[in-house]
Each structure stands twice: as C-alpha cells, then as structure tokens.
Amino acid sequence: DAGITQSPRHKVTETGTPVTLRCHQTENHRYMYWYRQDPGHGLRLIHYSYGVKDTDKGEVSDGYSVSRSKTEDFLLTLESATSSQTSVYFCAIRGQGNSPLHFGNGTRLTVT
Amino acid sequence: QQQVKQSPQSLIVQKGGIPIINCAYENTAFDYFPWYQQFPGKGPALLIAIRPDVSEKKEGRFTISFNKSAKQFSLHIMDSQPGDSATYFCAASENGNKLVFGAGTILRVKS
C-alpha cells in the first residue's frame, strides 16, 4: 500500500459535528491528495498539497479544509459534517516528476 | 461537468473473454492517461498508463489503446480471469498532477 496509512478506517458521526481524517505516509513524497469516492462519480479531488504548508483546492473543496504541518501527515477536516459528505475518502501520494499516484485503503465516513 | 467519461458502468464476461472499457476526454492539455483497478475495501491501484505519443501499450494481459484525434482511450483485458473481477477507473491529467477520474466500470468475470 505504498506506505500510506489512513485513520480512522471507519467513522460514524452526527450532522454538525467536526471530523478530522488523517493520512500518514512513510515515503517522504512531496505531493499528497484527498479524494472522495461516490457511486456514479468515480473519485473526485477535494484538496491537495505540494509541500509542507502548501495546499490548494480541488474540484469539490466546499465544506472541507486541510493542513500539512509535516511532510508525512496530511489532515482533512470537515468543520461541520453534513449528510452529503457521507462517502469513502482516499488519501494518495505522489513523488516528483512523472511518478504515479498511490492510494491508501480509504476511510468510510457516515454522517447521520 | 465530467472531464473524463467512462463506459460501460458495468460489464459481465465469461472467463477467457476480452472485456473492453472505453473513456473519452475533453481537455487537450491532458498528457497522462492511467488505468486503476480497485478491489472491495481497498484503494485503487495503478494498472497501466499511457502517454499520447504512442497509440498502444501492453503490460501482460492488459492493453491500452489510445486515439489522440478522437480524444478516446480504452482498456482491453485479454484472457480475462475471475480474479480480474474488480472496479476499473480511467483517469487523465496534465503532467501527472491532479488526476481526473472516470465514473468507474464494475467488471465481473464469470468462471
């Protein structure tokens, strides 16, 4: 799994509560990404990072924020979870140049 | 809007058959086209990738065909096996960054 650990693997939370998902990598890769996977939509990019403290928005960033204070950790925060954010969230990493994207095993989040 | 359109949504083939999954893209700046395979409970894993300077690439039983003028590419799985049953995603990007994915194809290979 390319040295990527996502935590937690499963989480159930209530509407309106804050939630933070963690991605930890041991590959020392520069680029890190958060995607969400939903039936009929494939994987959609939420936010990505190209270095410590350097982040940018993806296609579906509304309602999400990220932080990267260390090379190995990339956090995704839902400030106030909504039912539309029920999804499977994948972290991915990529090295320099034309390196391919490698994914973690995902976090299944249910917002009730 | 979906930048990469994938079809079919699902596909059932007999063992030994050749499933074909198709993708079309709009952005002519895309220069990297990977295919990912995903098993239940796992993250997508890179299967094979192609760049637009070639029209075909083979790795084992997996082949990508690429048509730059039509802005289309496809995945062929030769001699398909039950173990190939999975969800397949095509994707595209500029310079390998910010991959845009198709909606996915659920493949079932019957033994």
PDB file of C-alpha atoms in Angstrom:
ATOM      1  CA  ASP A   1       0.000   0.000   0.000  1.00  0.00           C
ATOM      2  CA  ALA A   2       2.933   2.322  -0.788  1.00  0.00           C
ATOM      3  CA  GLY A   3       3.450   3.273   2.858  1.00  0.00           C
ATOM      4  CA  ILE A   4       0.162   5.106   3.322  1.00  0.00           C
ATOM      5  CA  THR A   5      -1.937   4.799   6.465  1.00  0.00           C
ATOM      6  CA  GLN A   6      -5.360   6.349   6.772  1.00  0.00           C
ATOM      7  CA  SER A   7      -7.129   6.712  10.107  1.00  0.00           C
ATOM      8  CA  PRO A   8      -9.717   6.000  11.173  1.00  0.00           C
ATOM      9  CA  ARG A   9     -10.802   3.320   8.694  1.00  0.00           C
ATOM     10  CA  HIS A  10     -14.452   3.754   9.631  1.00  0.00           C
ATOM     11  CA  LYS A  11     -16.305   6.575  11.348  1.00  0.00           C
ATOM     12  CA  VAL A  12     -19.930   7.376  12.064  1.00  0.00           C
ATOM     13  CA  THR A  13     -20.711  10.911  13.142  1.00  0.00           C
ATOM     14  CA  GLU A  14     -23.698  13.195  13.506  1.00  0.00           C
ATOM     15  CA  THR A  15     -24.629  16.143  11.322  1.00  0.00           C
ATOM     16  CA  GLY A  16     -22.996  19.345  12.508  1.00  0.00           C
ATOM     17  CA  THR A  17     -20.031  17.770  14.276  1.00  0.00           C
ATOM     18  CA  PRO A  18     -16.414  18.398  13.232  1.00  0.00           C
ATOM     19  CA  VAL A  19     -14.452  15.458  11.836  1.00  0.00           C
ATOM     20  CA  THR A  20     -10.764  15.087  11.044  1.00  0.00           C
ATOM     21  CA  LEU A  21      -9.324  12.339   8.892  1.00  0.00           C
ATOM     22  CA  ARG A  22      -5.617  11.616   8.921  1.00  0.00           C
ATOM     23  CA  CYS A  23      -3.253  10.435   6.220  1.00  0.00           C
ATOM     24  CA  HIS A  24       0.262   9.381   7.142  1.00  0.00           C
ATOM     25  CA  GLN A  25       2.958   8.422   4.632  1.00  0.00           C
ATOM     26  CA  THR A  26       6.385   6.879   5.099  1.00  0.00           C
ATOM     27  CA  GLU A  27       7.627   7.513   1.526  1.00  0.00           C
ATOM     28  CA  ASN A  28       8.728  11.143   2.026  1.00  0.00           C
ATOM     29  CA  HIS A  29       6.740  12.085  -1.105  1.00  0.00           C
ATOM     30  CA  ARG A  30       6.156  15.747  -1.844  1.00  0.00           C
ATOM     31  CA  TYR A  31       2.602  15.539  -3.174  1.00  0.00           C
ATOM     32  CA  MET A  32      -0.433  14.411  -1.160  1.00  0.00           C
ATOM     33  CA  TYR A  33      -4.089  14.363  -2.183  1.00  0.00           C
ATOM     34  CA  TRP A  34      -7.532  13.815  -0.711  1.00  0.00           C
ATOM     35  CA  TYR A  35     -10.210  12.277  -2.937  1.00  0.00           C
ATOM     36  CA  ARG A  36     -13.758  11.199  -2.207  1.00  0.00           C
ATOM     37  CA  GLN A  37     -15.374   8.232  -3.932  1.00  0.00           C
ATOM     38  CA  ASP A  38     -19.105   8.104  -4.584  1.00  0.00           C
ATOM     39  CA  PRO A  39     -21.113   5.750  -6.848  1.00  0.00           C
ATOM     40  CA  GLY A  40     -21.536   7.201 -10.301  1.00  0.00           C
ATOM     41  CA  HIS A  41     -18.877   9.870  -9.733  1.00  0.00           C
ATOM     42  CA  GLY A  42     -15.645   7.938  -9.543  1.00  0.00           C
ATOM     43  CA  LEU A  43     -13.033   9.711  -7.465  1.00  0.00           C
ATOM     44  CA  ARG A  44     -13.153  13.478  -7.125  1.00  0.00           C
ATOM     45  CA  LEU A  45     -10.312  15.641  -5.845  1.00  0.00           C
ATOM     46  CA  ILE A  46     -11.050  17.587  -2.658  1.00  0.00           C
ATOM     47  CA  HIS A  47      -7.704  19.228  -1.811  1.00  0.00           C
ATOM     48  CA  TYR A  48      -4.072  18.563  -2.482  1.00  0.00           C
ATOM     49  CA  SER A  49      -0.680  19.569  -1.134  1.00  0.00           C
ATOM     50  CA  TYR A  50       2.606  20.158  -2.927  1.00  0.00           C
ATOM     51  CA  GLY A  51       4.666  20.615   0.201  1.00  0.00           C
ATOM     52  CA  VAL A  52       4.574  21.490   3.885  1.00  0.00           C
ATOM     53  CA  LYS A  53       2.059  24.304   4.407  1.00  0.00           C
ATOM     54  CA  ASP A  54       1.399  24.439   0.633  1.00  0.00           C
ATOM     55  CA  THR A  55      -2.117  23.349  -0.247  1.00  0.00           C
ATOM     56  CA  ASP A  56      -4.697  24.063  -2.924  1.00  0.00           C
ATOM     57  CA  LYS A  57      -8.331  23.340  -3.683  1.00  0.00           C
ATOM     58  CA  GLY A  58      -9.608  20.585  -5.885  1.00  0.00           C
ATOM     59  CA  GLU A  59     -12.888  20.031  -7.696  1.00  0.00           C
ATOM     60  CA  VAL A  60     -15.111  19.523  -4.608  1.00  0.00           C
ATOM     61  CA  SER A  61     -13.466  21.547  -1.825  1.00  0.00           C
ATOM     62  CA  ASP A  62     -16.536  23.265  -0.330  1.00  0.00           C
ATOM     63  CA  GLY A  63     -17.056  22.227   3.304  1.00  0.00           C
ATOM     64  CA  TYR A  64     -13.530  20.818   3.649  1.00  0.00           C
ATOM     65  CA  SER A  65     -10.227  22.193   4.877  1.00  0.00           C
ATOM     66  CA  VAL A  66      -6.765  20.626   5.006  1.00  0.00           C
ATOM     67  CA  SER A  67      -3.493  21.103   6.792  1.00  0.00           C
ATOM     68  CA  ARG A  68       0.015  19.815   6.266  1.00  0.00           C
ATOM     69  CA  SER A  69       2.447  20.765   9.002  1.00  0.00           C
ATOM     70  CA  LYS A  70       4.833  17.855   8.335  1.00  0.00           C
ATOM     71  CA  THR A  71       5.835  16.083   5.129  1.00  0.00           C
ATOM     72  CA  GLU A  72       4.373  12.798   6.338  1.00  0.00           C
ATOM     73  CA  ASP A  73       0.936  13.967   7.524  1.00  0.00           C
ATOM     74  CA  PHE A  74      -1.998  15.424   5.608  1.00  0.00           C
ATOM     75  CA  LEU A  75      -5.203  16.119   7.543  1.00  0.00           C
ATOM     76  CA  LEU A  76      -8.673  16.569   6.096  1.00  0.00           C
ATOM     77  CA  THR A  77     -11.223  18.390   8.266  1.00  0.00           C
ATOM     78  CA  LEU A  78     -14.951  18.646   7.873  1.00  0.00           C
ATOM     79  CA  GLU A  79     -15.763  21.671  10.023  1.00  0.00           C
ATOM     80  CA  SER A  80     -19.463  20.812  10.320  1.00  0.00           C
ATOM     81  CA  ALA A  81     -20.314  17.459   8.779  1.00  0.00           C
ATOM     82  CA  THR A  82     -23.370  17.130   6.532  1.00  0.00           C
ATOM     83  CA  SER A  83     -25.116  14.034   5.173  1.00  0.00           C
ATOM     84  CA  SER A  84     -23.834  14.876   1.675  1.00  0.00           C
ATOM     85  CA  GLN A  85     -20.318  14.260   2.985  1.00  0.00           C
ATOM     86  CA  THR A  86     -21.082  10.598   3.637  1.00  0.00           C
ATOM     87  CA  SER A  87     -18.517   8.952   1.390  1.00  0.00           C
ATOM     88  CA  VAL A  88     -15.338   6.944   1.203  1.00  0.00           C
ATOM     89  CA  TYR A  89     -12.294   9.197   1.479  1.00  0.00           C
ATOM     90  CA  PHE A  90      -8.968   8.243  -0.080  1.00  0.00           C
ATOM     91  CA  CYS A  91      -5.581   9.758   0.511  1.00  0.00           C
ATOM     92  CA  ALA A  92      -2.998   9.487  -2.253  1.00  0.00           C
ATOM     93  CA  ILE A  93       0.677  10.345  -2.572  1.00  0.00           C
ATOM     94  CA  ARG A  94       2.991  11.045  -5.479  1.00  0.00           C
ATOM     95  CA  GLY A  95       6.687  11.625  -5.831  1.00  0.00           C
ATOM     96  CA  GLN A  96       8.450  14.077  -8.116  1.00  0.00           C
ATOM     97  CA  GLY A  97       8.200  14.318 -11.892  1.00  0.00           C
ATOM     98  CA  ASN A  98       6.124  11.659 -13.638  1.00  0.00           C
ATOM     99  CA  SER A  99       5.728   9.430 -10.586  1.00  0.00           C
ATOM    100  CA  PRO A 100       2.368   7.639 -10.408  1.00  0.00           C
ATOM    101  CA  LEU A 101      -0.314   8.256  -7.807  1.00  0.00           C
ATOM    102  CA  HIS A 102      -0.573   5.692  -4.993  1.00  0.00           C
ATOM    103  CA  PHE A 103      -3.670   5.380  -2.820  1.00  0.00           C
ATOM    104  CA  GLY A 104      -4.313   4.390   0.774  1.00  0.00           C
ATOM    105  CA  ASN A 105      -7.116   1.987   1.690  1.00  0.00           C
ATOM    106  CA  GLY A 106      -9.649   4.668   2.497  1.00  0.00           C
ATOM    107  CA  THR A 107     -11.824   5.912   5.341  1.00  0.00           C
ATOM    108  CA  ARG A 108     -15.528   5.168   5.215  1.00  0.00           C
ATOM    109  CA  LEU A 109     -17.374   8.126   6.766  1.00  0.00           C
ATOM    110  CA  THR A 110     -21.070   8.057   7.546  1.00  0.00           C
ATOM    111  CA  VAL A 111     -22.822  11.259   8.628  1.00  0.00           C
ATOM    112  CA  THR A 112     -26.215  10.590  10.236  1.00  0.00           C
TER     113      THR A 112
ATOM    114  CA  GLN B   1     -19.020  18.621 -15.650  1.00  0.00           C
ATOM    115  CA  GLN B   2     -17.259  15.307 -16.039  1.00  0.00           C
ATOM    116  CA  GLN B   3     -13.969  15.782 -17.847  1.00  0.00           C
ATOM    117  CA  VAL B   4     -13.477  12.055 -18.392  1.00  0.00           C
ATOM    118  CA  LYS B   5     -16.463   9.971 -19.481  1.00  0.00           C
ATOM    119  CA  GLN B   6     -16.242   6.217 -18.944  1.00  0.00           C
ATOM    120  CA  SER B   7     -18.399   3.413 -20.279  1.00  0.00           C
ATOM    121  CA  PRO B   8     -19.939   0.968 -19.651  1.00  0.00           C
ATOM    122  CA  GLN B   9     -20.962   1.301 -15.987  1.00  0.00           C
ATOM    123  CA  SER B  10     -20.850  -2.466 -15.596  1.00  0.00           C
ATOM    124  CA  LEU B  11     -19.745  -5.421 -17.640  1.00  0.00           C
ATOM    125  CA  ILE B  12     -20.106  -9.188 -17.336  1.00  0.00           C
ATOM    126  CA  VAL B  13     -17.928 -11.523 -19.412  1.00  0.00           C
ATOM    127  CA  GLN B  14     -17.152 -15.218 -19.414  1.00  0.00           C
ATOM    128  CA  LYS B  15     -13.734 -16.452 -18.371  1.00  0.00           C
ATOM    129  CA  GLY B  16     -11.359 -16.114 -21.304  1.00  0.00           C
ATOM    130  CA  GLY B  17     -13.361 -13.260 -22.848  1.00  0.00           C
ATOM    131  CA  ILE B  18     -11.943  -9.817 -23.679  1.00  0.00           C
ATOM    132  CA  PRO B  19     -13.717  -7.044 -21.771  1.00  0.00           C
ATOM    133  CA  ILE B  20     -13.253  -3.569 -23.248  1.00  0.00           C
ATOM    134  CA  ILE B  21     -13.732  -0.387 -21.251  1.00  0.00           C
ATOM    135  CA  ASN B  22     -13.828   2.964 -23.010  1.00  0.00           C
ATOM    136  CA  CYS B  23     -13.031   6.513 -21.934  1.00  0.00           C
ATOM    137  CA  ALA B  24     -13.307   9.891 -23.639  1.00  0.00           C
ATOM    138  CA  TYR B  25     -11.825  13.195 -22.537  1.00  0.00           C
ATOM    139  CA  GLU B  26     -12.273  16.861 -23.421  1.00  0.00           C
ATOM    140  CA  ASN B  27      -9.141  18.642 -22.262  1.00  0.00           C
ATOM    141  CA  THR B  28      -6.486  18.515 -24.982  1.00  0.00           C
ATOM    142  CA  ALA B  29      -3.851  19.520 -22.410  1.00  0.00           C
ATOM    143  CA  PHE B  30      -4.117  16.095 -20.765  1.00  0.00           C
ATOM    144  CA  ASP B  31      -0.898  14.179 -21.374  1.00  0.00           C
ATOM    145  CA  TYR B  32      -1.084  11.230 -18.984  1.00  0.00           C
ATOM    146  CA  PHE B  33      -3.751   8.513 -19.052  1.00  0.00           C
ATOM    147  CA  PRO B  34      -3.625   5.805 -16.368  1.00  0.00           C
ATOM    148  CA  TRP B  35      -5.998   2.970 -15.549  1.00  0.00           C
ATOM    149  CA  TYR B  36      -6.620   1.941 -11.960  1.00  0.00           C
ATOM    150  CA  GLN B  37      -8.011  -1.339 -10.590  1.00  0.00           C
ATOM    151  CA  GLN B  38      -9.894  -1.416  -7.304  1.00  0.00           C
ATOM    152  CA  PHE B  39     -10.958  -4.400  -5.204  1.00  0.00           C
ATOM    153  CA  PRO B  40     -13.605  -4.093  -2.460  1.00  0.00           C
ATOM    154  CA  GLY B  41     -12.288  -2.466   0.693  1.00  0.00           C
ATOM    155  CA  LYS B  42      -9.050  -1.378  -0.974  1.00  0.00           C
ATOM    156  CA  GLY B  43      -7.755   1.762  -2.576  1.00  0.00           C
ATOM    157  CA  PRO B  44      -7.347   1.989  -6.359  1.00  0.00           C
ATOM    158  CA  ALA B  45      -4.058   0.572  -7.631  1.00  0.00           C
ATOM    159  CA  LEU B  46      -2.282   1.633 -10.806  1.00  0.00           C
ATOM    160  CA  LEU B  47      -2.671  -0.977 -13.524  1.00  0.00           C
ATOM    161  CA  ILE B  48      -1.166   0.571 -16.644  1.00  0.00           C
ATOM    162  CA  ALA B  49      -0.663   4.054 -18.061  1.00  0.00           C
ATOM    163  CA  ILE B  50      -0.037   5.656 -21.457  1.00  0.00           C
ATOM    164  CA  ARG B  51       1.132   8.999 -22.819  1.00  0.00           C
ATOM    165  CA  PRO B  52      -0.237  10.462 -26.070  1.00  0.00           C
ATOM    166  CA  ASP B  53       2.945   9.888 -28.085  1.00  0.00           C
ATOM    167  CA  VAL B  54       2.048   6.185 -28.501  1.00  0.00           C
ATOM    168  CA  SER B  55      -1.160   4.542 -29.742  1.00  0.00           C
ATOM    169  CA  GLU B  56      -0.939   1.291 -27.782  1.00  0.00           C
ATOM    170  CA  LYS B  57       0.724  -0.095 -24.687  1.00  0.00           C
ATOM    171  CA  LYS B  58       0.695  -3.668 -23.398  1.00  0.00           C
ATOM    172  CA  GLU B  59       1.562  -4.994 -19.956  1.00  0.00           C
ATOM    173  CA  GLY B  60       0.835  -8.675 -19.561  1.00  0.00           C
ATOM    174  CA  ARG B  61      -2.837  -9.294 -20.344  1.00  0.00           C
ATOM    175  CA  PHE B  62      -3.722  -5.578 -20.168  1.00  0.00           C
ATOM    176  CA  THR B  63      -3.618  -3.294 -23.216  1.00  0.00           C
ATOM    177  CA  ILE B  64      -4.367   0.408 -23.553  1.00  0.00           C
ATOM    178  CA  SER B  65      -5.381   1.704 -26.971  1.00  0.00           C
ATOM    179  CA  PHE B  66      -5.146   5.479 -27.458  1.00  0.00           C
ATOM    180  CA  ASN B  67      -6.714   7.627 -30.194  1.00  0.00           C
ATOM    181  CA  LYS B  68      -5.472  11.190 -29.827  1.00  0.00           C
ATOM    182  CA  SER B  69      -7.556  12.670 -32.654  1.00  0.00           C
ATOM    183  CA  ALA B  70     -10.769  11.204 -31.224  1.00  0.00           C
ATOM    184  CA  LYS B  71      -9.727  12.000 -27.648  1.00  0.00           C
ATOM    185  CA  GLN B  72     -10.519   8.447 -26.603  1.00  0.00           C
ATOM    186  CA  PHE B  73      -8.677   5.605 -24.924  1.00  0.00           C
ATOM    187  CA  SER B  74      -9.666   2.112 -23.915  1.00  0.00           C
ATOM    188  CA  LEU B  75      -8.584  -0.817 -21.769  1.00  0.00           C
ATOM    189  CA  HIS B  76      -8.635  -4.373 -23.097  1.00  0.00           C
ATOM    190  CA  ILE B  77      -8.151  -7.372 -20.801  1.00  0.00           C
ATOM    191  CA  MET B  78      -7.009 -10.455 -22.698  1.00  0.00           C
ATOM    192  CA  ASP B  79      -7.963 -13.944 -21.487  1.00  0.00           C
ATOM    193  CA  SER B  80      -9.913 -12.495 -18.571  1.00  0.00           C
ATOM    194  CA  GLN B  81      -9.983 -14.442 -15.311  1.00  0.00           C
ATOM    195  CA  PRO B  82     -12.358 -14.410 -12.316  1.00  0.00           C
ATOM    196  CA  GLY B  83      -9.581 -12.707 -10.338  1.00  0.00           C
ATOM    197  CA  ASP B  84      -9.885  -9.725 -12.699  1.00  0.00           C
ATOM    198  CA  SER B  85     -13.344  -9.017 -11.273  1.00  0.00           C
ATOM    199  CA  ALA B  86     -12.983  -5.516  -9.852  1.00  0.00           C
ATOM    200  CA  THR B  87     -13.860  -1.888 -10.498  1.00  0.00           C
ATOM    201  CA  TYR B  88     -11.760  -0.172 -13.149  1.00  0.00           C
ATOM    202  CA  PHE B  89     -11.208   3.567 -13.415  1.00  0.00           C
ATOM    203  CA  CYS B  90      -9.687   5.524 -16.253  1.00  0.00           C
ATOM    204  CA  ALA B  91      -8.090   8.869 -15.461  1.00  0.00           C
ATOM    205  CA  ALA B  92      -6.300  11.770 -17.098  1.00  0.00           C
ATOM    206  CA  SER B  93      -4.081  14.645 -16.053  1.00  0.00           C
ATOM    207  CA  GLU B  94      -1.571  17.269 -17.119  1.00  0.00           C
ATOM    208  CA  ASN B  95       1.936  16.342 -16.031  1.00  0.00           C
ATOM    209  CA  GLY B  96       0.664  13.644 -13.655  1.00  0.00           C
ATOM    210  CA  ASN B  97      -0.829  16.153 -11.217  1.00  0.00           C
ATOM    211  CA  LYS B  98      -4.499  16.386 -10.126  1.00  0.00           C
ATOM    212  CA  LEU B  99      -5.772  13.227 -11.776  1.00  0.00           C
ATOM    213  CA  VAL B 100      -9.369  13.439 -13.059  1.00  0.00           C
ATOM    214  CA  PHE B 101     -11.186  10.111 -12.911  1.00  0.00           C
ATOM    215  CA  GLY B 102     -13.964   8.493 -14.882  1.00  0.00           C
ATOM    216  CA  ALA B 103     -17.030   7.175 -13.046  1.00  0.00           C
ATOM    217  CA  GLY B 104     -15.760   3.593 -12.997  1.00  0.00           C
ATOM    218  CA  THR B 105     -16.722   0.250 -14.540  1.00  0.00           C
ATOM    219  CA  ILE B 106     -17.656  -2.750 -12.421  1.00  0.00           C
ATOM    220  CA  LEU B 107     -16.313  -5.857 -14.162  1.00  0.00           C
ATOM    221  CA  ARG B 108     -17.429  -9.369 -13.336  1.00  0.00           C
ATOM    222  CA  VAL B 109     -15.719 -12.328 -14.960  1.00  0.00           C
ATOM    223  CA  LYS B 110     -17.793 -15.478 -14.701  1.00  0.00           C
ATOM    224  CA  SER B 111     -15.996 -18.796 -14.324  1.00  0.00           C
TER     225      SER B 111
END
